[in-house]
Amino acid sequence: ERGRLPSRGVVRPSRDPLNGCFRSGFRSVDLDGLHLVPASFGVCISRHEARLDALRLAGRMGDSPLQLAANRAAIGFSRGDVSIGGLELRLGPKDRPSLLGIETLTGRFGEGRAAGKFTGAAGAIGNVPLKMSEGTGAWEVEKGKLFIHGSMMLADALTLDPRFNPMRLDDVSLQLANGMVTATSTVREPKTLAQVADVAIRHDLSAGAGSANLEVRGLTFGRALQPEMLTTTTLGVIANVVGTISGKGEILWNGTAVKSSGRFRTDGLDMAAAFGPVTGMKGEIALSDLLGLETGDGQQVTIGSINPGITVVDGSIRYQLLPGLKLRIEGGRWPFAGGFLILEPTMFDLANAAERRLTFRVEGMDAGQFINQLQFDNIDATGVYDGTLPMIFDEHGGRIEGGRLVARSGGTLAYVGEI
């Protein structure tokens, strides 16, 4: 380390000649990959400590530009204690810096290392659209490496219309060494502490590039946890979800763009959907944009049963998630009373609560089987029918408006019960 000592100071009247305030600084600092350019700052010394106000430092950590600021700092003489308030750190290029703010940091220096605790940490990594806050935990610096262990909150950087609700990061383990940030953590829903995913992060400070890998290990919905606790996009679309989801996701970023993808699967979900109760939904979804919740076309799920007014079983639906939280139904098909019930293409806006309009087309329905399915003992019918059933679903439930069924070659409808 190369530095300069003050050439003069203003000493307060005191029995201790070390008491006083003055300007100090250094020509440069080089320590385990950290380089600081010349700086000066005000120092007040008392018997036990030195106090610094409005500290502003700049330099490099490895190949990454660094800016460090603090509202106040105190260094103890006897045991090497340090206390810093209002700490702000910027690492990386100006156009995509990684930011870290800490309300209070305390610790102790000695024997080639430094360690302590911190509270009120907040920040972001490069241009990744995620932000961290409310961080608490422990820190350690040894042999030019920074280690952080603790917990914090993770939120979507889109504050006006967030894509997911704030999550809790537990068991955060972060290392900064040679210009590379690596971290692992467990993502939890903050109220129930249900484990949502495991995440591993790598970020190159000099390049402003990195990745985050997420693994969902059996995320189970039920009485305690519902999808709307993770994201508001499901409100008004599905509710009372029971079942388990597993899968993996990846977020990649560089100096100009952020890309994300994911693949998730369920072997059985039950729910109340916008178009009726659903049981036994199975399938896999491939997200082309994990953060934006977008997919390619041709996504498909199979459904054990669905009841849009009449129960149908063993069907499938093809769909696509579009930008702006739009759901495009490409079509659906179910065996139905000797024929088929076909869901025609339509579009849902998942971002806004509104009535949902679905049109079901009937092909080759046998009237006798249909009546038996409804268990009307005093009605008898014959004939094969085709037609359309336009349905509207809103807060009052579902209803058919303008439905029409036509017999292919005629048919009968009879009341066979007691008069």
XYZ file of C-alpha atoms in Angstrom:
419
model
C 0.000 0.000 0.000
C 1.261 3.466 -0.889
C -0.319 6.485 0.842
C 0.287 9.914 2.232
C -0.222 11.237 5.734
C -1.711 14.663 6.530
C 0.722 17.530 6.542
C -1.347 19.545 8.932
C -4.419 19.254 11.109
C -6.656 21.276 13.338
C -6.258 19.895 16.846
C -8.959 20.476 19.418
C -7.868 21.491 22.934
C -7.445 18.244 24.814
C -5.114 16.444 27.150
C -4.691 13.831 24.397
C -2.495 15.211 21.598
C -3.945 12.694 19.139
C -7.383 14.341 19.197
C -8.107 16.440 16.096
C -9.672 16.772 12.643
C -7.782 17.131 9.365
C -7.746 16.198 5.665
C -6.083 12.931 4.796
C -5.781 10.725 1.741
C -3.569 8.485 -0.348
C -1.828 8.513 -3.705
C -2.970 4.955 -4.483
C -3.948 1.696 -2.839
C -3.157 -1.754 -4.241
C -4.343 -4.690 -2.187
C -5.180 -8.231 -3.404
C -6.542 -7.125 -6.782
C -8.120 -3.916 -5.464
C -6.704 -0.679 -6.906
C -7.887 2.734 -5.692
C -6.961 5.990 -7.399
C -5.862 9.088 -5.391
C -8.463 10.350 -2.937
C -8.767 12.662 0.042
C -11.247 12.760 2.903
C -11.878 14.339 6.262
C -10.714 12.482 9.373
C -11.397 13.134 13.035
C -9.263 11.195 15.513
C -10.028 10.594 19.171
C -8.336 8.376 21.723
C -10.058 5.174 20.535
C -11.070 5.644 16.899
C -10.849 7.556 13.650
C -14.070 8.892 12.079
C -14.469 9.582 8.345
C -17.329 11.527 6.775
C -18.640 11.504 3.181
C -16.141 9.002 1.846
C -15.854 8.809 -1.967
C -13.422 6.333 -3.568
C -12.864 5.073 -7.109
C -10.665 2.499 -8.787
C -10.840 -1.058 -10.044
C -11.422 -4.513 -8.646
C -9.567 -6.783 -11.030
C -10.596 -5.525 -14.469
C -13.906 -4.048 -13.268
C -14.397 -0.317 -12.594
C -15.324 0.385 -8.987
C -16.952 3.300 -7.171
C -17.335 3.229 -3.403
C -19.136 5.783 -1.234
C -20.189 5.953 2.406
C -21.975 8.551 4.500
C -19.833 7.810 7.537
C -17.228 5.359 8.806
C -15.395 4.694 12.052
C -12.237 2.621 12.617
C -11.237 1.508 16.097
C -7.562 1.566 17.030
C -7.417 -1.139 19.680
C -9.090 -4.138 18.010
C -9.411 -3.097 14.367
C -13.177 -2.584 14.563
C -14.896 -0.906 11.616
C -18.402 0.564 11.330
C -19.779 1.984 8.061
C -23.147 3.592 7.376
C -24.817 4.370 4.052
C -22.412 2.245 1.979
C -22.880 2.305 -1.814
C -20.875 0.151 -4.225
C -20.895 0.226 -8.046
C -19.005 -2.474 -9.947
C -18.677 -2.887 -13.679
C -19.158 -0.641 -16.746
C -21.155 2.572 -16.402
C -23.905 1.409 -18.768
C -24.529 -1.901 -16.925
C -23.145 -1.659 -13.383
C -23.844 -4.056 -10.557
C -25.138 -2.086 -7.575
C -24.993 -2.791 -3.858
C -26.220 -0.564 -1.061
C -25.856 -1.399 2.646
C -27.424 0.609 5.479
C -25.020 -0.585 8.176
C -21.855 -2.680 8.036
C -19.773 -3.637 11.045
C -16.733 -5.848 11.385
C -13.158 -6.350 12.490
C -9.821 -6.487 10.686
C -6.951 -8.696 11.728
C -4.604 -11.549 10.799
C -4.937 -11.085 7.041
C -8.721 -11.128 6.970
C -11.771 -9.052 7.801
C -15.241 -10.207 8.789
C -18.469 -8.854 10.206
C -22.199 -8.379 9.678
C -24.460 -6.182 7.540
C -28.104 -5.051 7.467
C -30.307 -3.278 4.943
C -28.581 -4.558 1.803
C -30.166 -3.838 -1.595
C -28.981 -3.955 -5.187
C -29.057 -5.434 -8.677
C -26.745 -7.385 -10.998
C -25.937 -5.714 -14.308
C -28.980 -5.185 -16.520
C -30.875 -8.193 -15.145
C -34.507 -7.044 -14.520
C -34.472 -8.206 -10.905
C -33.825 -6.263 -7.709
C -32.778 -7.348 -4.223
C -33.594 -5.691 -0.890
C -33.804 -6.186 2.898
C -30.579 -8.167 2.954
C -29.011 -9.193 6.257
C -26.160 -11.532 7.068
C -22.397 -11.902 7.470
C -19.448 -10.907 5.263
C -15.795 -11.911 5.093
C -12.784 -10.755 3.068
C -9.745 -13.020 2.837
C -6.976 -13.310 0.241
C -8.695 -10.857 -2.084
C -12.039 -12.691 -2.031
C -15.352 -11.403 -0.667
C -17.815 -13.897 0.844
C -21.406 -13.040 1.824
C -23.879 -15.300 3.650
C -27.414 -14.277 4.577
C -30.934 -13.710 3.287
C -32.792 -11.032 1.315
C -35.906 -10.295 -0.746
C -36.072 -10.628 -4.555
C -38.550 -8.645 -6.674
C -39.340 -7.919 -10.307
C -37.736 -4.697 -11.521
C -41.015 -3.832 -13.288
C -42.651 -1.945 -10.423
C -45.832 -0.834 -12.244
C -46.881 -4.287 -13.469
C -44.621 -6.890 -11.829
C -44.557 -10.339 -13.377
C -44.131 -12.083 -10.017
C -44.602 -11.226 -6.361
C -41.592 -10.545 -4.094
C -39.832 -13.750 -3.049
C -37.502 -14.519 -0.143
C -33.942 -15.680 -0.807
C -32.677 -17.903 2.008
C -29.256 -19.496 2.475
C -27.623 -16.953 0.172
C -23.960 -17.810 -0.395
C -22.102 -15.289 -2.575
C -18.449 -15.046 -3.567
C -16.667 -12.227 -5.395
C -13.192 -13.090 -6.671
C -11.149 -12.119 -9.741
C -14.017 -10.042 -11.136
C -16.480 -12.960 -11.015
C -19.606 -13.114 -8.837
C -20.976 -16.586 -8.029
C -23.951 -17.186 -5.773
C -26.430 -19.866 -4.729
C -29.699 -19.516 -2.852
C -33.097 -21.045 -2.111
C -36.148 -19.088 -3.310
C -39.127 -19.221 -0.929
C -42.631 -17.788 -0.811
C -42.258 -15.267 2.041
C -45.482 -16.009 3.970
C -45.469 -19.810 3.979
C -41.686 -20.225 3.423
C -42.555 -22.893 0.855
C -39.540 -23.721 -1.300
C -40.116 -22.463 -4.846
C -36.734 -23.052 -6.505
C -32.992 -23.384 -6.076
C -30.960 -20.762 -7.956
C -27.299 -20.551 -8.985
C -25.851 -17.312 -10.416
C -22.617 -16.437 -12.242
C -21.758 -12.888 -13.351
C -18.610 -11.545 -15.006
C -18.242 -7.953 -13.835
C -15.914 -6.810 -16.602
C -18.042 -8.270 -19.406
C -21.372 -7.464 -17.747
C -22.526 -10.968 -18.686
C -23.752 -13.916 -16.697
C -26.422 -16.504 -16.062
C -28.929 -17.686 -13.462
C -30.089 -21.310 -13.370
C -33.291 -22.175 -11.529
C -34.470 -25.635 -10.553
C -37.990 -26.280 -9.269
C -38.004 -29.490 -7.252
C -41.638 -30.442 -6.753
C -43.431 -27.144 -6.106
C -46.697 -28.278 -4.504
C -49.917 -26.259 -4.548
C -52.714 -26.870 -2.087
C -54.373 -25.389 0.957
C -51.238 -23.496 2.098
C -49.835 -22.320 -1.255
C -51.683 -21.058 -4.353
C -50.308 -19.680 -7.646
C -51.605 -16.147 -6.971
C -49.197 -16.009 -4.011
C -46.360 -16.255 -6.557
C -47.810 -14.207 -9.438
C -50.950 -12.106 -9.923
C -51.268 -13.240 -13.561
C -53.354 -16.241 -12.475
C -56.023 -14.179 -10.682
C -59.397 -14.590 -12.360
C -58.057 -17.406 -14.541
C -57.418 -20.330 -12.164
C -58.001 -20.941 -8.457
C -58.042 -23.738 -5.867
C -55.059 -25.431 -7.505
C -53.926 -28.808 -6.159
C -50.876 -30.588 -7.549
C -47.128 -30.440 -8.145
C -44.888 -28.759 -10.743
C -41.215 -29.484 -11.473
C -38.740 -28.133 -14.001
C -35.775 -25.924 -14.808
C -35.239 -22.379 -16.052
C -32.316 -20.295 -17.260
C -31.704 -16.546 -17.507
C -28.797 -15.289 -19.648
C -27.632 -11.691 -19.903
C -24.893 -9.619 -21.497
C -24.260 -5.939 -22.071
C -27.166 -5.515 -24.487
C -29.857 -8.122 -23.844
C -31.500 -10.495 -21.381
C -32.787 -13.888 -22.534
C -34.602 -16.512 -20.510
C -36.179 -19.903 -21.063
C -37.591 -22.782 -19.072
C -39.289 -26.153 -19.215
C -41.766 -27.259 -16.547
C -43.982 -30.303 -16.125
C -46.890 -31.560 -14.076
C -48.210 -35.106 -13.820
C -51.544 -34.036 -12.374
C -53.128 -30.675 -11.477
C -56.697 -30.039 -10.312
C -58.125 -26.513 -10.364
C -61.085 -24.237 -10.853
C -60.496 -22.641 -14.267
C -62.216 -19.795 -16.114
C -64.097 -22.378 -18.191
C -65.042 -24.787 -15.388
C -63.534 -27.266 -12.905
C -60.515 -29.196 -14.234
C -59.025 -32.420 -12.875
C -56.037 -34.493 -13.926
C -54.295 -31.918 -16.131
C -50.928 -33.251 -17.346
C -48.256 -31.922 -19.635
C -45.095 -29.933 -20.186
C -44.664 -26.264 -21.038
C -41.604 -24.913 -22.875
C -41.171 -21.204 -22.134
C -39.258 -19.284 -24.775
C -39.235 -16.278 -22.408
C -39.293 -17.303 -18.756
C -39.427 -13.761 -17.351
C -42.040 -12.607 -19.854
C -44.061 -15.855 -19.623
C -44.056 -16.518 -23.380
C -44.044 -19.783 -25.331
C -43.926 -21.003 -28.902
C -47.092 -22.314 -30.487
C -48.366 -25.860 -30.130
C -48.089 -26.220 -26.354
C -50.378 -29.016 -25.194
C -51.900 -30.401 -22.015
C -54.140 -33.404 -21.538
C -57.102 -33.106 -19.196
C -58.705 -35.930 -17.233
C -62.013 -34.103 -16.928
C -63.431 -30.638 -17.424
C -66.909 -29.330 -16.691
C -67.905 -26.179 -18.596
C -71.523 -27.048 -17.726
C -71.364 -30.670 -18.895
C -68.590 -33.006 -17.762
C -66.281 -34.242 -20.537
C -63.269 -36.497 -20.037
C -59.947 -37.476 -21.612
C -59.409 -34.399 -23.761
C -56.547 -32.094 -24.714
C -55.971 -28.369 -25.281
C -53.353 -26.690 -27.491
C -52.286 -23.169 -26.575
C -49.635 -20.458 -26.714
C -48.595 -17.726 -24.243
C -48.027 -14.444 -26.099
C -46.326 -11.155 -25.108
C -48.325 -8.953 -22.773
C -49.716 -11.945 -20.838
C -52.069 -13.059 -23.607
C -53.250 -16.683 -23.785
C -54.116 -17.952 -27.261
C -56.208 -21.115 -27.227
C -55.396 -22.919 -30.480
C -58.065 -25.556 -29.934
C -59.274 -28.382 -27.755
C -60.957 -31.756 -28.333
C -62.868 -34.229 -26.130
C -64.822 -37.423 -26.790
C -68.462 -36.518 -26.152
C -71.570 -38.717 -26.194
C -70.457 -40.813 -29.149
C -69.007 -37.801 -30.984
C -66.680 -34.955 -30.140
C -66.774 -31.617 -28.327
C -64.318 -29.210 -29.967
C -63.088 -25.929 -28.449
C -62.568 -23.331 -31.162
C -59.604 -20.908 -31.144
C -59.899 -17.872 -28.893
C -57.776 -15.350 -26.964
C -57.605 -14.472 -23.252
C -56.023 -11.393 -21.683
C -54.500 -12.764 -18.489
C -53.455 -9.314 -17.269
C -57.039 -8.082 -16.790
C -60.104 -9.594 -15.161
C -62.874 -9.848 -17.766
C -65.540 -12.200 -19.017
C -64.201 -15.149 -21.002
C -65.953 -16.214 -24.220
C -65.509 -19.765 -25.489
C -67.238 -21.468 -28.389
C -67.607 -25.242 -28.304
C -68.511 -27.091 -31.502
C -70.455 -30.334 -31.252
C -69.750 -33.060 -33.844
C -71.726 -36.305 -34.003
C -73.324 -36.217 -30.558
C -75.643 -39.171 -29.924
C -78.706 -37.761 -28.169
C -79.438 -40.999 -26.290
C -75.936 -41.142 -24.794
C -76.143 -37.453 -23.920
C -79.434 -37.887 -22.029
C -78.039 -40.901 -20.185
C -74.979 -38.878 -19.212
C -77.220 -36.211 -17.716
C -79.162 -38.968 -15.873
C -82.586 -37.695 -16.947
C -84.670 -40.832 -16.244
C -87.910 -39.351 -17.545
C -86.591 -38.053 -20.895
C -85.726 -40.065 -23.985
C -84.016 -38.827 -27.162
C -82.650 -40.209 -30.421
C -80.622 -38.845 -33.300
C -77.110 -37.626 -34.058
C -76.516 -33.902 -33.670
C -74.021 -31.234 -34.725
C -73.941 -27.602 -33.648
C -72.296 -24.805 -31.679
C -72.459 -23.828 -28.009
C -71.182 -20.245 -27.442
C -70.417 -19.892 -23.732
C -69.703 -16.863 -21.556
C -67.901 -17.177 -18.215
C -67.851 -14.292 -15.715
C -68.169 -13.704 -11.983
C -71.680 -15.218 -12.094
C -70.520 -18.506 -13.653
C -71.004 -19.912 -17.158
C -73.947 -19.710 -19.554
C -74.787 -20.562 -23.169
C -75.977 -17.746 -25.428
C -77.186 -18.487 -28.961
C -76.503 -22.220 -28.920
C -77.765 -24.387 -31.790
C -77.924 -28.157 -32.350
C -79.088 -29.711 -35.622
C -80.053 -33.374 -36.135
C -78.282 -34.931 -39.098
C -81.176 -37.182 -40.178
C -83.894 -36.239 -37.759
C -84.470 -37.452 -34.251
C -86.921 -37.619 -31.371
C -87.321 -36.063 -27.964
C -89.863 -37.635 -25.638
C -91.067 -37.350 -22.062
C -91.442 -40.859 -20.684
C -92.070 -40.215 -17.009
C -95.277 -40.127 -15.018
C -97.707 -37.339 -15.900
